[in-house]
Amino acid sequence: MSAATREAYGKALVELGEKNKNVVVLDADLSKSTKTAEFQKAYPDRFFNIGISEQDMMGTAAGLATCGKIPFASSFAIFATGRAYEQIRNSIGYPKLNVKIAATHAGITVGEDGATHQSIEDISLMRGIPNMVVINPSDAEETRQAILAAAEHYGPVYIRLGRMAVPDIHDKNYKFELGKGEIIREGKDIAIIATGIMVSIALEAADKLKEEGINATVVNMHTIKPIDRELIVKVAKQTGKVVTAEEHSIIGGLGSAVCEVLSEEYPVRVKRIGINDTFGQSGTPKELLKYYNLTFQNIVDVVKSFD
Amino acid sequence: MNKYELMKIAREIRINVINMIAEASHGHPGGSLSCTDILTVLYFDKMNIRPDNPKWEDRDRFVLSKGHAAPALYATLAKRGYFSEKALLSLDKFGSILQEHPDMKSTPGLDMTTGSLGQGLSAACGMALAGKLDKKDYRVYVILGDGEVQEGQIWEAAMTAAHYKLDNLTAILDFNGLQIDGRNEEVKSIQPIDEKFKAFGWHVIKIDGHDFDQIKRAIEEAESTKGKPTIIIAKTIKGKGVSFMENQVGWHGTAPNEEQRQKAVEELERSEA
């Protein structure tokens, strides 16, 4: 089974809206794509389309939050975090308002829309803001639980979601814990720390490596801030070699966060897989993942490239 | 409260503004003095608030979108009893509850954090939407700067307010005509500002922003206007009340020295207004 995390977001919002009457949802004319339209259908009074004005949407969300509402503000990741960066910083992050920014269409797997619509800097932008929590779920069930957890957490949260369908890794028995990474596979030879859509790709890589006699640990680092320092150090100690994998620039995202922790606490070799300081382009998600070296084979090759 | 009582309070607020900024050697006297009379009417005559319970959920809300006029707001809040007037002299000092620009986490009575221009009107829209959603009858007030309306976000928010028929929202434009680099007219004209807001679906009222009766009446007219938000375009004088600061662009963000402070305070103490 597979589903896009944005699909799971739409459903989770409806579930959350039933449980918590303070939840309100804002969108900037992309509700059919971000799936907030599901919430609008269920609770029209608590849905506000702010039109194509992301900066105003973030400020409006901030104002709603001062009155006890729990606003989820959605757009594509590039517009939510890029266009409205300073509004998020000054009107949401600084006053620590209870706004959830759930942005879809992150990364290059937006596909055909091309570079202008492919956000590869959003994790970097959001994790630099004090008070901000950053979550990048790997599949539908994790998205569902992350959305519920974000609503429970008091303060600003950024949730990074994708357009493309991704395989289901988790079932209903999974327990998402904010700020705690998940070890999905254990192996002593190398640790692959992945986030978002790269988690299922890392698992494929681990299967392939196993065939070749290399046993990899795979960590699902769904929360990028606050990062699970303890877990990163633990797997580095166990394996001595770390690879990070993210559908984001290698500058400022998961790879950077992992290097920050390890360089301070337990220096080991780290190789970062991600968008290598370049813009995307139009194409199918599959073509783009291949071109930008984000396939399981790329992970296998990088793992084998360690001395 | 009658006009003469309000005038007396406004004069005391202005004196505090001068003393605070002089003590801090930093701050924005011009734009603080231009919106003092408006703040006085709001906090001492019109707004439904409880200074002993600043987070009372049915209170009227206020957003100082032109956050650099914080000294005037702080002096108003202190005079109204949200915190001690003694705290005013701690403006900008390390560890103070009074940051240079309003921080709702630091100062009792602040409903929103502002300082980066253009953002307060959106927040006020959010507060007004929440009021409608919860069927509460509180009102939301926001003071905008004239230079500030050059920010695009103001017009995004202006559309939102009209679209959602936020008649519980009143914006007041502190139209003193000056911004950091000079007159609005020289830097980038905002005119015709009344026609712009009308075209955006707002009810527009033009007043003298230093005439207490006009300020009161305009706020009452806004309250009785249904189906659309209201903007009060208040013609004001930057640096109002201190002769050598009035209409001088140089006093946008300059603190008075001791000699200037004394002169300003003496003038204000002598003045009838």
XYZ file of C-alpha atoms in Angstrom:
580
model
C 0.000 0.000 0.000
C 1.097 3.536 -0.636
C -0.203 7.074 -0.278
C 1.129 10.605 -0.443
C 1.721 12.243 2.934
C -0.463 15.164 1.822
C -3.382 12.720 1.422
C -2.804 11.512 4.958
C -2.641 15.150 6.103
C -6.106 15.911 4.711
C -7.575 12.901 6.497
C -5.717 13.627 9.742
C -7.058 17.189 9.752
C -10.610 15.906 9.572
C -9.914 13.496 12.439
C -8.298 16.261 14.463
C -11.078 18.744 13.697
C -13.606 16.352 15.199
C -11.555 15.914 18.380
C -10.531 19.500 18.892
C -12.875 22.379 18.130
C -10.088 24.923 18.452
C -8.405 23.612 15.318
C -8.826 25.977 12.368
C -7.294 25.633 8.915
C -5.985 28.285 6.541
C -4.914 27.843 2.954
C -3.630 30.101 0.192
C -5.653 28.941 -2.820
C -4.125 25.472 -2.966
C -6.610 23.582 -0.809
C -7.298 20.890 -3.404
C -3.590 20.157 -3.722
C -2.651 20.471 -0.043
C -5.796 18.460 0.817
C -7.043 20.999 3.345
C -10.196 20.972 1.191
C -11.093 17.794 3.115
C -11.241 19.837 6.309
C -13.170 22.592 4.561
C -15.788 20.052 3.484
C -16.148 18.722 7.028
C -15.924 22.006 8.960
C -16.555 24.926 6.594
C -16.850 27.455 9.451
C -13.347 26.696 10.657
C -11.677 26.918 7.269
C -10.324 30.199 5.896
C -9.099 30.562 2.363
C -6.799 33.580 2.501
C -6.224 33.593 -1.243
C -2.829 33.832 -2.878
C -1.213 35.748 -0.027
C 0.995 33.531 2.093
C 2.431 36.363 4.179
C -1.043 37.477 5.208
C -2.022 33.859 5.838
C 0.810 33.433 8.361
C -0.041 36.707 10.102
C -3.735 35.833 10.216
C -2.845 32.434 11.671
C -0.773 34.202 14.319
C -3.709 36.430 15.255
C -6.041 33.429 15.507
C -3.503 31.693 17.741
C -3.447 34.652 20.163
C -7.165 33.977 20.695
C -6.697 30.317 21.610
C -7.180 28.765 18.185
C -4.819 26.088 16.846
C -4.323 27.163 13.247
C -2.914 24.838 10.589
C -1.681 27.013 7.721
C -0.968 25.243 4.450
C 0.538 25.955 1.074
C 3.318 24.469 -1.011
C 6.557 24.319 0.980
C 8.325 26.862 -1.194
C 5.654 29.524 -0.685
C 4.875 28.730 2.943
C 8.480 28.886 4.102
C 10.078 31.061 1.436
C 7.529 33.723 0.598
C 6.402 34.073 4.199
C 9.724 33.410 5.965
C 9.938 36.668 7.862
C 6.268 36.564 8.848
C 6.853 33.096 10.283
C 9.953 34.297 12.102
C 8.606 37.529 13.568
C 4.847 36.936 13.913
C 4.906 33.221 14.846
C 8.357 32.048 15.959
C 9.401 35.013 18.109
C 6.107 35.236 20.060
C 6.016 31.396 20.165
C 2.463 31.280 18.903
C 0.652 27.988 18.545
C 0.625 27.887 14.741
C 1.226 24.718 12.715
C 2.664 25.228 9.263
C 1.867 22.109 7.257
C 3.452 22.505 3.854
C 3.001 20.071 1.002
C 4.804 19.595 -2.323
C 8.211 19.742 -0.656
C 11.344 18.658 -2.501
C 11.940 17.800 -6.131
C 9.234 15.143 -6.310
C 6.778 17.957 -7.021
C 7.999 16.906 -10.453
C 6.760 18.676 -13.580
C 6.166 22.060 -11.900
C 9.930 22.511 -11.904
C 12.502 24.487 -9.946
C 10.325 27.454 -8.933
C 7.984 25.083 -7.117
C 10.529 22.635 -5.712
C 11.434 23.550 -2.167
C 14.886 22.271 -1.231
C 15.693 24.842 1.466
C 12.616 24.728 3.718
C 14.073 22.513 6.455
C 17.087 24.778 6.629
C 14.932 27.913 6.842
C 12.560 26.529 9.459
C 15.065 24.851 11.737
C 16.981 28.111 12.032
C 14.029 29.785 13.743
C 14.099 29.558 17.557
C 11.007 27.857 19.086
C 10.239 26.037 15.815
C 9.773 22.268 15.734
C 10.456 20.613 12.361
C 8.882 17.284 11.360
C 9.295 15.422 8.064
C 7.135 12.281 8.140
C 7.985 9.243 6.043
C 4.567 7.794 5.242
C 0.820 8.100 5.723
C 0.474 6.649 9.223
C 3.404 8.647 10.519
C 1.896 11.792 9.003
C -1.393 11.104 10.722
C 0.265 10.709 14.099
C 2.610 13.662 13.535
C -0.342 15.947 12.820
C -2.081 14.832 16.008
C 1.170 15.261 17.960
C 1.752 18.723 16.491
C -1.658 19.817 17.750
C -0.804 18.528 21.223
C 2.535 20.365 21.302
C 2.194 24.019 22.330
C 4.164 26.258 19.981
C 5.067 26.599 16.317
C 5.576 23.424 14.303
C 6.636 22.987 10.685
C 5.450 19.761 9.042
C 6.994 18.901 5.672
C 4.782 16.871 3.361
C 5.060 15.500 -0.152
C 3.041 15.309 -3.316
C 4.120 11.867 -4.480
C 2.764 8.579 -3.147
C 5.221 6.777 -0.863
C 5.109 3.175 0.408
C 3.560 2.498 3.798
C 6.255 1.689 6.336
C 4.192 2.007 9.486
C 0.913 0.462 10.584
C -1.546 1.417 13.291
C 0.635 -0.146 15.990
C 3.378 2.419 15.382
C 3.846 5.061 18.075
C 5.185 8.372 16.822
C 7.139 10.255 19.439
C 8.038 13.875 18.786
C 11.797 14.397 18.910
C 12.639 10.679 19.057
C 14.030 9.029 15.948
C 13.014 5.490 15.063
C 15.412 2.620 14.406
C 13.723 0.624 11.645
C 16.541 -1.735 10.831
C 19.576 -2.705 12.891
C 22.977 -3.544 11.485
C 26.531 -3.123 12.714
C 28.315 -1.996 9.545
C 26.888 1.426 8.797
C 24.087 3.777 9.904
C 21.812 5.344 7.320
C 19.870 8.226 8.844
C 17.031 9.242 6.558
C 14.016 11.511 6.645
C 10.756 11.883 4.721
C 10.457 10.033 1.438
C 14.085 8.883 1.710
C 13.239 6.512 4.567
C 11.594 3.889 2.351
C 14.376 4.337 -0.206
C 16.954 3.789 2.544
C 15.178 0.572 3.509
C 15.434 -0.641 -0.081
C 19.121 0.221 0.002
C 19.535 -1.730 3.239
C 17.926 -4.798 1.602
C 20.292 -4.549 -1.333
C 23.315 -4.056 0.950
C 22.325 -7.099 2.973
C 22.470 -9.222 -0.173
C 26.050 -8.052 -0.473
C 26.847 -8.847 3.152
C 26.691 -5.300 4.517
C 24.371 -4.846 7.487
C 22.980 -1.358 7.802
C 21.117 0.367 10.575
C 18.330 2.525 9.176
C 17.049 5.423 11.265
C 13.859 7.266 10.452
C 14.654 10.781 11.658
C 11.139 12.195 11.377
C 11.818 15.085 13.760
C 14.660 17.256 12.532
C 14.267 19.763 15.324
C 14.697 19.103 18.149
C 17.008 16.439 16.757
C 17.459 13.161 18.629
C 21.090 13.679 19.645
C 21.217 10.576 21.786
C 20.150 8.283 18.975
C 22.561 9.822 16.469
C 25.484 9.324 18.841
C 24.339 5.800 19.664
C 24.232 4.604 16.038
C 27.504 6.385 15.264
C 29.156 4.530 18.138
C 27.718 1.226 16.973
C 28.736 1.571 13.327
C 31.445 4.225 13.073
C 30.095 5.351 9.686
C 27.044 7.449 8.932
C 25.160 8.299 5.756
C 22.344 10.837 5.772
C 19.608 10.881 3.140
C 17.084 13.630 2.491
C 15.118 15.106 -0.381
C 16.466 18.557 0.461
C 19.630 20.548 -0.049
C 22.645 19.028 1.672
C 23.111 22.520 3.115
C 21.142 23.162 6.279
C 18.909 20.103 6.420
C 19.128 16.688 8.060
C 22.723 16.087 6.929
C 23.842 19.343 8.488
C 21.935 18.647 11.693
C 23.525 15.196 12.043
C 27.012 16.603 11.362
C 26.476 19.306 13.976
C 25.695 16.679 16.590
C 28.471 14.269 15.662
C 31.191 16.873 15.280
C 30.472 18.027 18.825
C 29.806 14.708 20.515
C 31.289 11.786 18.616
C 33.125 12.614 15.381
C 32.883 9.881 12.729
C 32.863 10.032 8.929
C 29.512 11.267 7.580
C 28.446 11.324 3.941
C 25.419 13.395 3.041
C 22.970 12.412 0.317
C 20.690 15.201 -0.822
C 20.327 17.886 -3.454
C 23.897 18.972 -4.035
C 23.584 22.784 -3.914
C 21.673 23.057 -7.155
C 18.153 23.844 -8.336
C 15.732 21.241 -9.613
C 13.929 21.144 -12.963
C 10.831 19.733 -14.642
C 10.483 15.988 -15.045
C 8.726 13.048 -13.482
C 9.547 12.418 -9.817
C 11.218 9.158 -10.831
C 13.445 10.844 -13.415
C 14.355 13.589 -10.970
C 15.205 11.247 -8.108
C 17.530 9.402 -10.480
C 19.127 12.551 -11.891
C 19.743 14.053 -8.453
C 21.166 10.813 -7.058
C 18.378 10.033 -4.611
C 17.739 6.368 -5.476
C 18.420 3.290 -3.365
C 21.294 2.492 -5.718
C 22.870 5.873 -4.932
C 22.673 5.096 -1.227
C 24.225 1.674 -1.845
C 27.044 3.266 -3.840
C 27.745 5.886 -1.179
C 27.781 3.255 1.569
C 30.267 1.191 -0.426
C 32.429 4.238 -1.120
C 33.593 4.451 2.501
C 37.257 3.409 2.840
C -14.037 60.534 30.011
C -14.210 64.155 28.895
C -11.914 65.853 26.454
C -9.984 67.769 29.120
C -9.263 64.664 31.151
C -8.049 62.896 28.030
C -5.850 65.858 27.092
C -4.234 65.778 30.515
C -3.502 62.064 30.249
C -2.102 62.442 26.733
C 0.212 65.186 27.958
C 1.502 62.967 30.756
C 2.021 60.115 28.302
C 4.016 62.414 26.013
C 6.235 63.502 28.894
C 6.868 59.868 29.745
C 7.671 59.112 26.105
C 10.311 61.855 26.032
C 11.817 60.768 29.340
C 11.887 57.095 28.345
C 13.563 57.678 25.012
C 16.063 60.121 26.504
C 16.934 57.624 29.246
C 17.356 54.840 26.699
C 19.272 57.166 24.329
C 17.362 55.269 21.686
C 13.865 55.108 20.238
C 11.362 56.769 17.971
C 9.930 59.979 19.412
C 8.311 61.396 16.253
C 5.942 58.533 15.510
C 5.252 57.921 19.192
C 4.058 61.472 19.748
C 1.911 61.440 16.592
C -0.225 58.491 17.773
C -0.409 59.388 21.489
C -3.829 61.061 21.314
C -5.302 58.065 19.458
C -3.872 55.635 22.027
C -5.225 57.773 24.847
C -8.779 57.701 23.498
C -8.593 53.958 22.842
C -7.225 52.939 26.239
C -8.925 55.515 28.457
C -12.266 55.955 26.777
C -13.154 53.289 24.253
C -11.569 49.910 24.785
C -13.252 47.296 26.957
C -10.265 46.023 28.937
C -9.234 44.877 32.411
C -5.718 45.989 33.272
C -5.780 43.671 36.303
C -6.528 40.739 33.971
C -4.630 41.497 30.744
C -5.547 38.164 29.144
C -9.282 38.408 29.859
C -10.705 36.553 26.885
C -13.532 38.962 26.086
C -11.288 42.034 26.050
C -10.971 44.344 23.086
C -7.661 43.711 21.318
C -5.050 46.196 20.203
C -2.183 45.744 17.747
C 0.476 48.400 17.243
C 1.391 47.479 13.699
C 3.838 50.400 13.558
C 5.735 48.740 16.390
C 8.443 51.398 16.581
C 5.957 53.673 18.366
C 6.209 51.286 21.337
C 7.201 54.038 23.831
C 3.779 55.656 23.378
C 2.028 52.307 23.864
C 4.150 51.414 26.906
C 3.502 54.805 28.515
C -0.222 54.345 27.821
C -0.296 50.836 29.293
C 1.587 51.969 32.388
C -0.719 54.936 32.901
C -3.689 52.581 32.516
C -2.284 50.344 35.247
C -0.909 47.295 33.402
C 2.465 47.797 35.078
C 4.301 50.396 37.099
C 5.205 53.728 35.517
C 8.623 53.264 37.101
C 9.281 50.429 34.639
C 9.102 52.904 31.757
C 12.636 54.116 32.334
C 13.915 50.584 31.723
C 13.013 50.831 28.008
C 15.555 48.978 25.846
C 17.761 48.111 28.823
C 19.092 44.571 29.078
C 16.502 42.357 30.775
C 13.724 44.959 30.604
C 10.067 44.048 30.143
C 10.051 46.837 27.555
C 11.779 45.806 24.359
C 12.441 48.422 21.692
C 9.654 46.839 19.633
C 6.576 45.268 21.280
C 7.096 41.696 22.533
C 3.887 40.171 23.843
C 5.833 37.670 25.929
C 7.649 40.408 27.844
C 5.093 43.125 28.492
C 1.724 42.774 30.280
C -1.141 44.085 28.160
C 0.353 43.496 24.729
C -1.892 41.486 22.433
C 0.648 41.001 19.642
C 4.347 41.117 18.913
C 5.195 43.625 16.185
C 8.108 45.644 14.891
C 8.624 44.366 11.391
C 6.342 46.655 9.423
C 3.323 45.376 7.550
C 2.532 42.398 9.765
C 0.139 43.744 12.395
C -2.930 44.130 10.223
C -2.875 40.412 9.346
C -2.663 39.489 13.026
C -5.565 41.842 13.770
C -7.582 40.090 11.037
C -6.858 36.764 12.734
C -8.100 38.120 16.067
C -11.232 39.504 14.404
C -11.884 36.176 12.633
C -11.547 34.354 15.968
C -14.063 36.770 17.490
C -16.560 36.069 14.705
C -15.985 32.321 14.973
C -16.570 32.347 18.733
C -19.505 34.775 18.410
C -17.847 37.186 20.811
C -18.461 40.892 20.617
C -14.960 42.145 21.353
C -13.445 44.624 18.927
C -9.983 44.689 17.425
C -8.014 47.901 16.917
C -4.804 48.314 14.965
C -2.663 51.398 14.378
C -0.823 51.528 11.063
C 1.962 53.850 10.028
C 1.720 55.755 6.776
C 5.066 54.578 5.449
C 4.044 51.111 6.587
C 1.267 50.854 4.025
C 3.972 50.642 1.361
C 4.319 47.019 2.519
C 2.437 44.616 0.250
C 1.182 42.520 3.164
C -1.010 45.439 4.278
C -2.985 45.156 1.072
C -3.202 41.376 1.312
C -4.665 41.854 4.779
C -6.920 44.675 3.588
C -8.468 42.210 1.114
C -8.832 39.542 3.792
C -10.601 41.960 6.167
C -13.077 43.041 3.509
C -13.638 39.518 2.180
C -14.500 38.191 5.627
C -16.584 41.311 6.411
C -14.593 42.008 9.563
C -16.740 44.837 10.917
C -15.291 44.108 14.367
C -11.939 45.414 13.086
C -10.958 49.091 13.121
C -7.674 50.253 11.661
C -6.340 53.710 12.394
C -3.766 55.196 10.059
C -1.345 57.502 11.846
C -0.910 59.746 8.834
C 1.911 62.071 9.844
C 3.284 62.187 6.297
C 6.890 61.384 7.172
C 9.010 58.264 7.032
C 12.703 57.613 7.637
C 14.005 58.869 4.307
C 11.683 61.863 4.044
C 8.096 62.772 3.196
C 5.898 59.907 1.923
C 5.369 62.032 -1.129
C 9.091 62.017 -1.903
C 9.912 58.439 -0.912
C 6.899 56.709 -2.458
C 3.480 58.261 -2.453
C 0.702 56.352 -0.724
C -1.999 58.667 -2.068
C -4.884 58.634 -2.647
C -4.937 56.538 0.503
C -8.648 56.994 1.209
C -9.593 55.933 -2.318
C -7.299 52.918 -2.067
C -8.988 51.613 1.078
C -12.442 52.376 -0.355
C -11.551 50.390 -3.447
C -10.444 47.539 -1.158
C -13.922 47.455 0.388
C -13.344 49.400 3.599
C -15.419 52.101 5.235
C -13.170 55.157 5.377
C -13.325 58.032 7.867
C -10.957 61.012 7.699
C -10.214 62.968 10.855
C -7.775 65.249 12.622
C -5.839 62.737 14.715
C -5.245 65.241 17.501
C -8.890 66.241 17.982
C -10.261 64.083 20.790
C -13.888 64.573 19.830
C -13.189 63.564 16.245
C -11.218 60.497 17.346
C -14.059 59.405 19.634
C -16.752 59.968 17.041
C -14.789 58.088 14.387
C -14.355 55.079 16.667
C -18.085 55.131 17.385
C -18.883 55.358 13.680
C -16.593 52.375 13.051
C -18.410 50.419 15.730
C -21.782 51.054 14.137
C -20.578 50.254 10.609
C -21.722 46.745 9.687
C -20.543 44.342 7.026
C -17.137 45.880 6.398
C -13.995 46.905 8.240
C -13.331 50.579 8.944
C -10.155 52.585 8.589
C -9.826 55.936 10.301
C -7.334 58.041 8.411
C -6.026 60.294 11.124
C -4.054 63.305 9.931
C -1.387 63.743 12.554
C 1.757 65.719 13.257
C 4.953 63.778 13.684
C 6.544 64.856 16.977
C 3.243 66.442 18.118
C 3.538 68.521 21.275
C 7.254 69.308 21.118
C 7.836 72.345 18.927
C 11.297 71.446 17.707
C 10.266 67.876 16.853
C 7.060 68.672 15.010
C 7.116 67.760 11.325
C 10.853 67.102 11.465
C 11.864 63.904 9.734
C 15.097 63.875 11.736
C 13.130 63.038 14.888
C 11.874 59.741 13.472
C 14.438 57.648 15.278
C 16.643 60.032 17.261
C 16.712 60.322 21.033
C 16.801 63.790 22.635
C 19.897 64.739 24.627
C 19.502 66.054 28.178
C 19.084 69.657 27.127
C 16.531 68.732 24.488
C 14.738 66.448 26.948
C 14.360 69.251 29.476
C 13.142 71.685 26.846
C 10.615 69.159 25.517
C 9.296 68.279 28.963
C 8.999 71.941 29.956
C 7.074 72.683 26.789
C 4.719 69.781 27.368
C 4.180 70.736 31.003
C 3.302 74.301 29.988
C 1.060 73.303 27.108
C -2.704 73.358 27.334
C -3.103 70.324 25.195
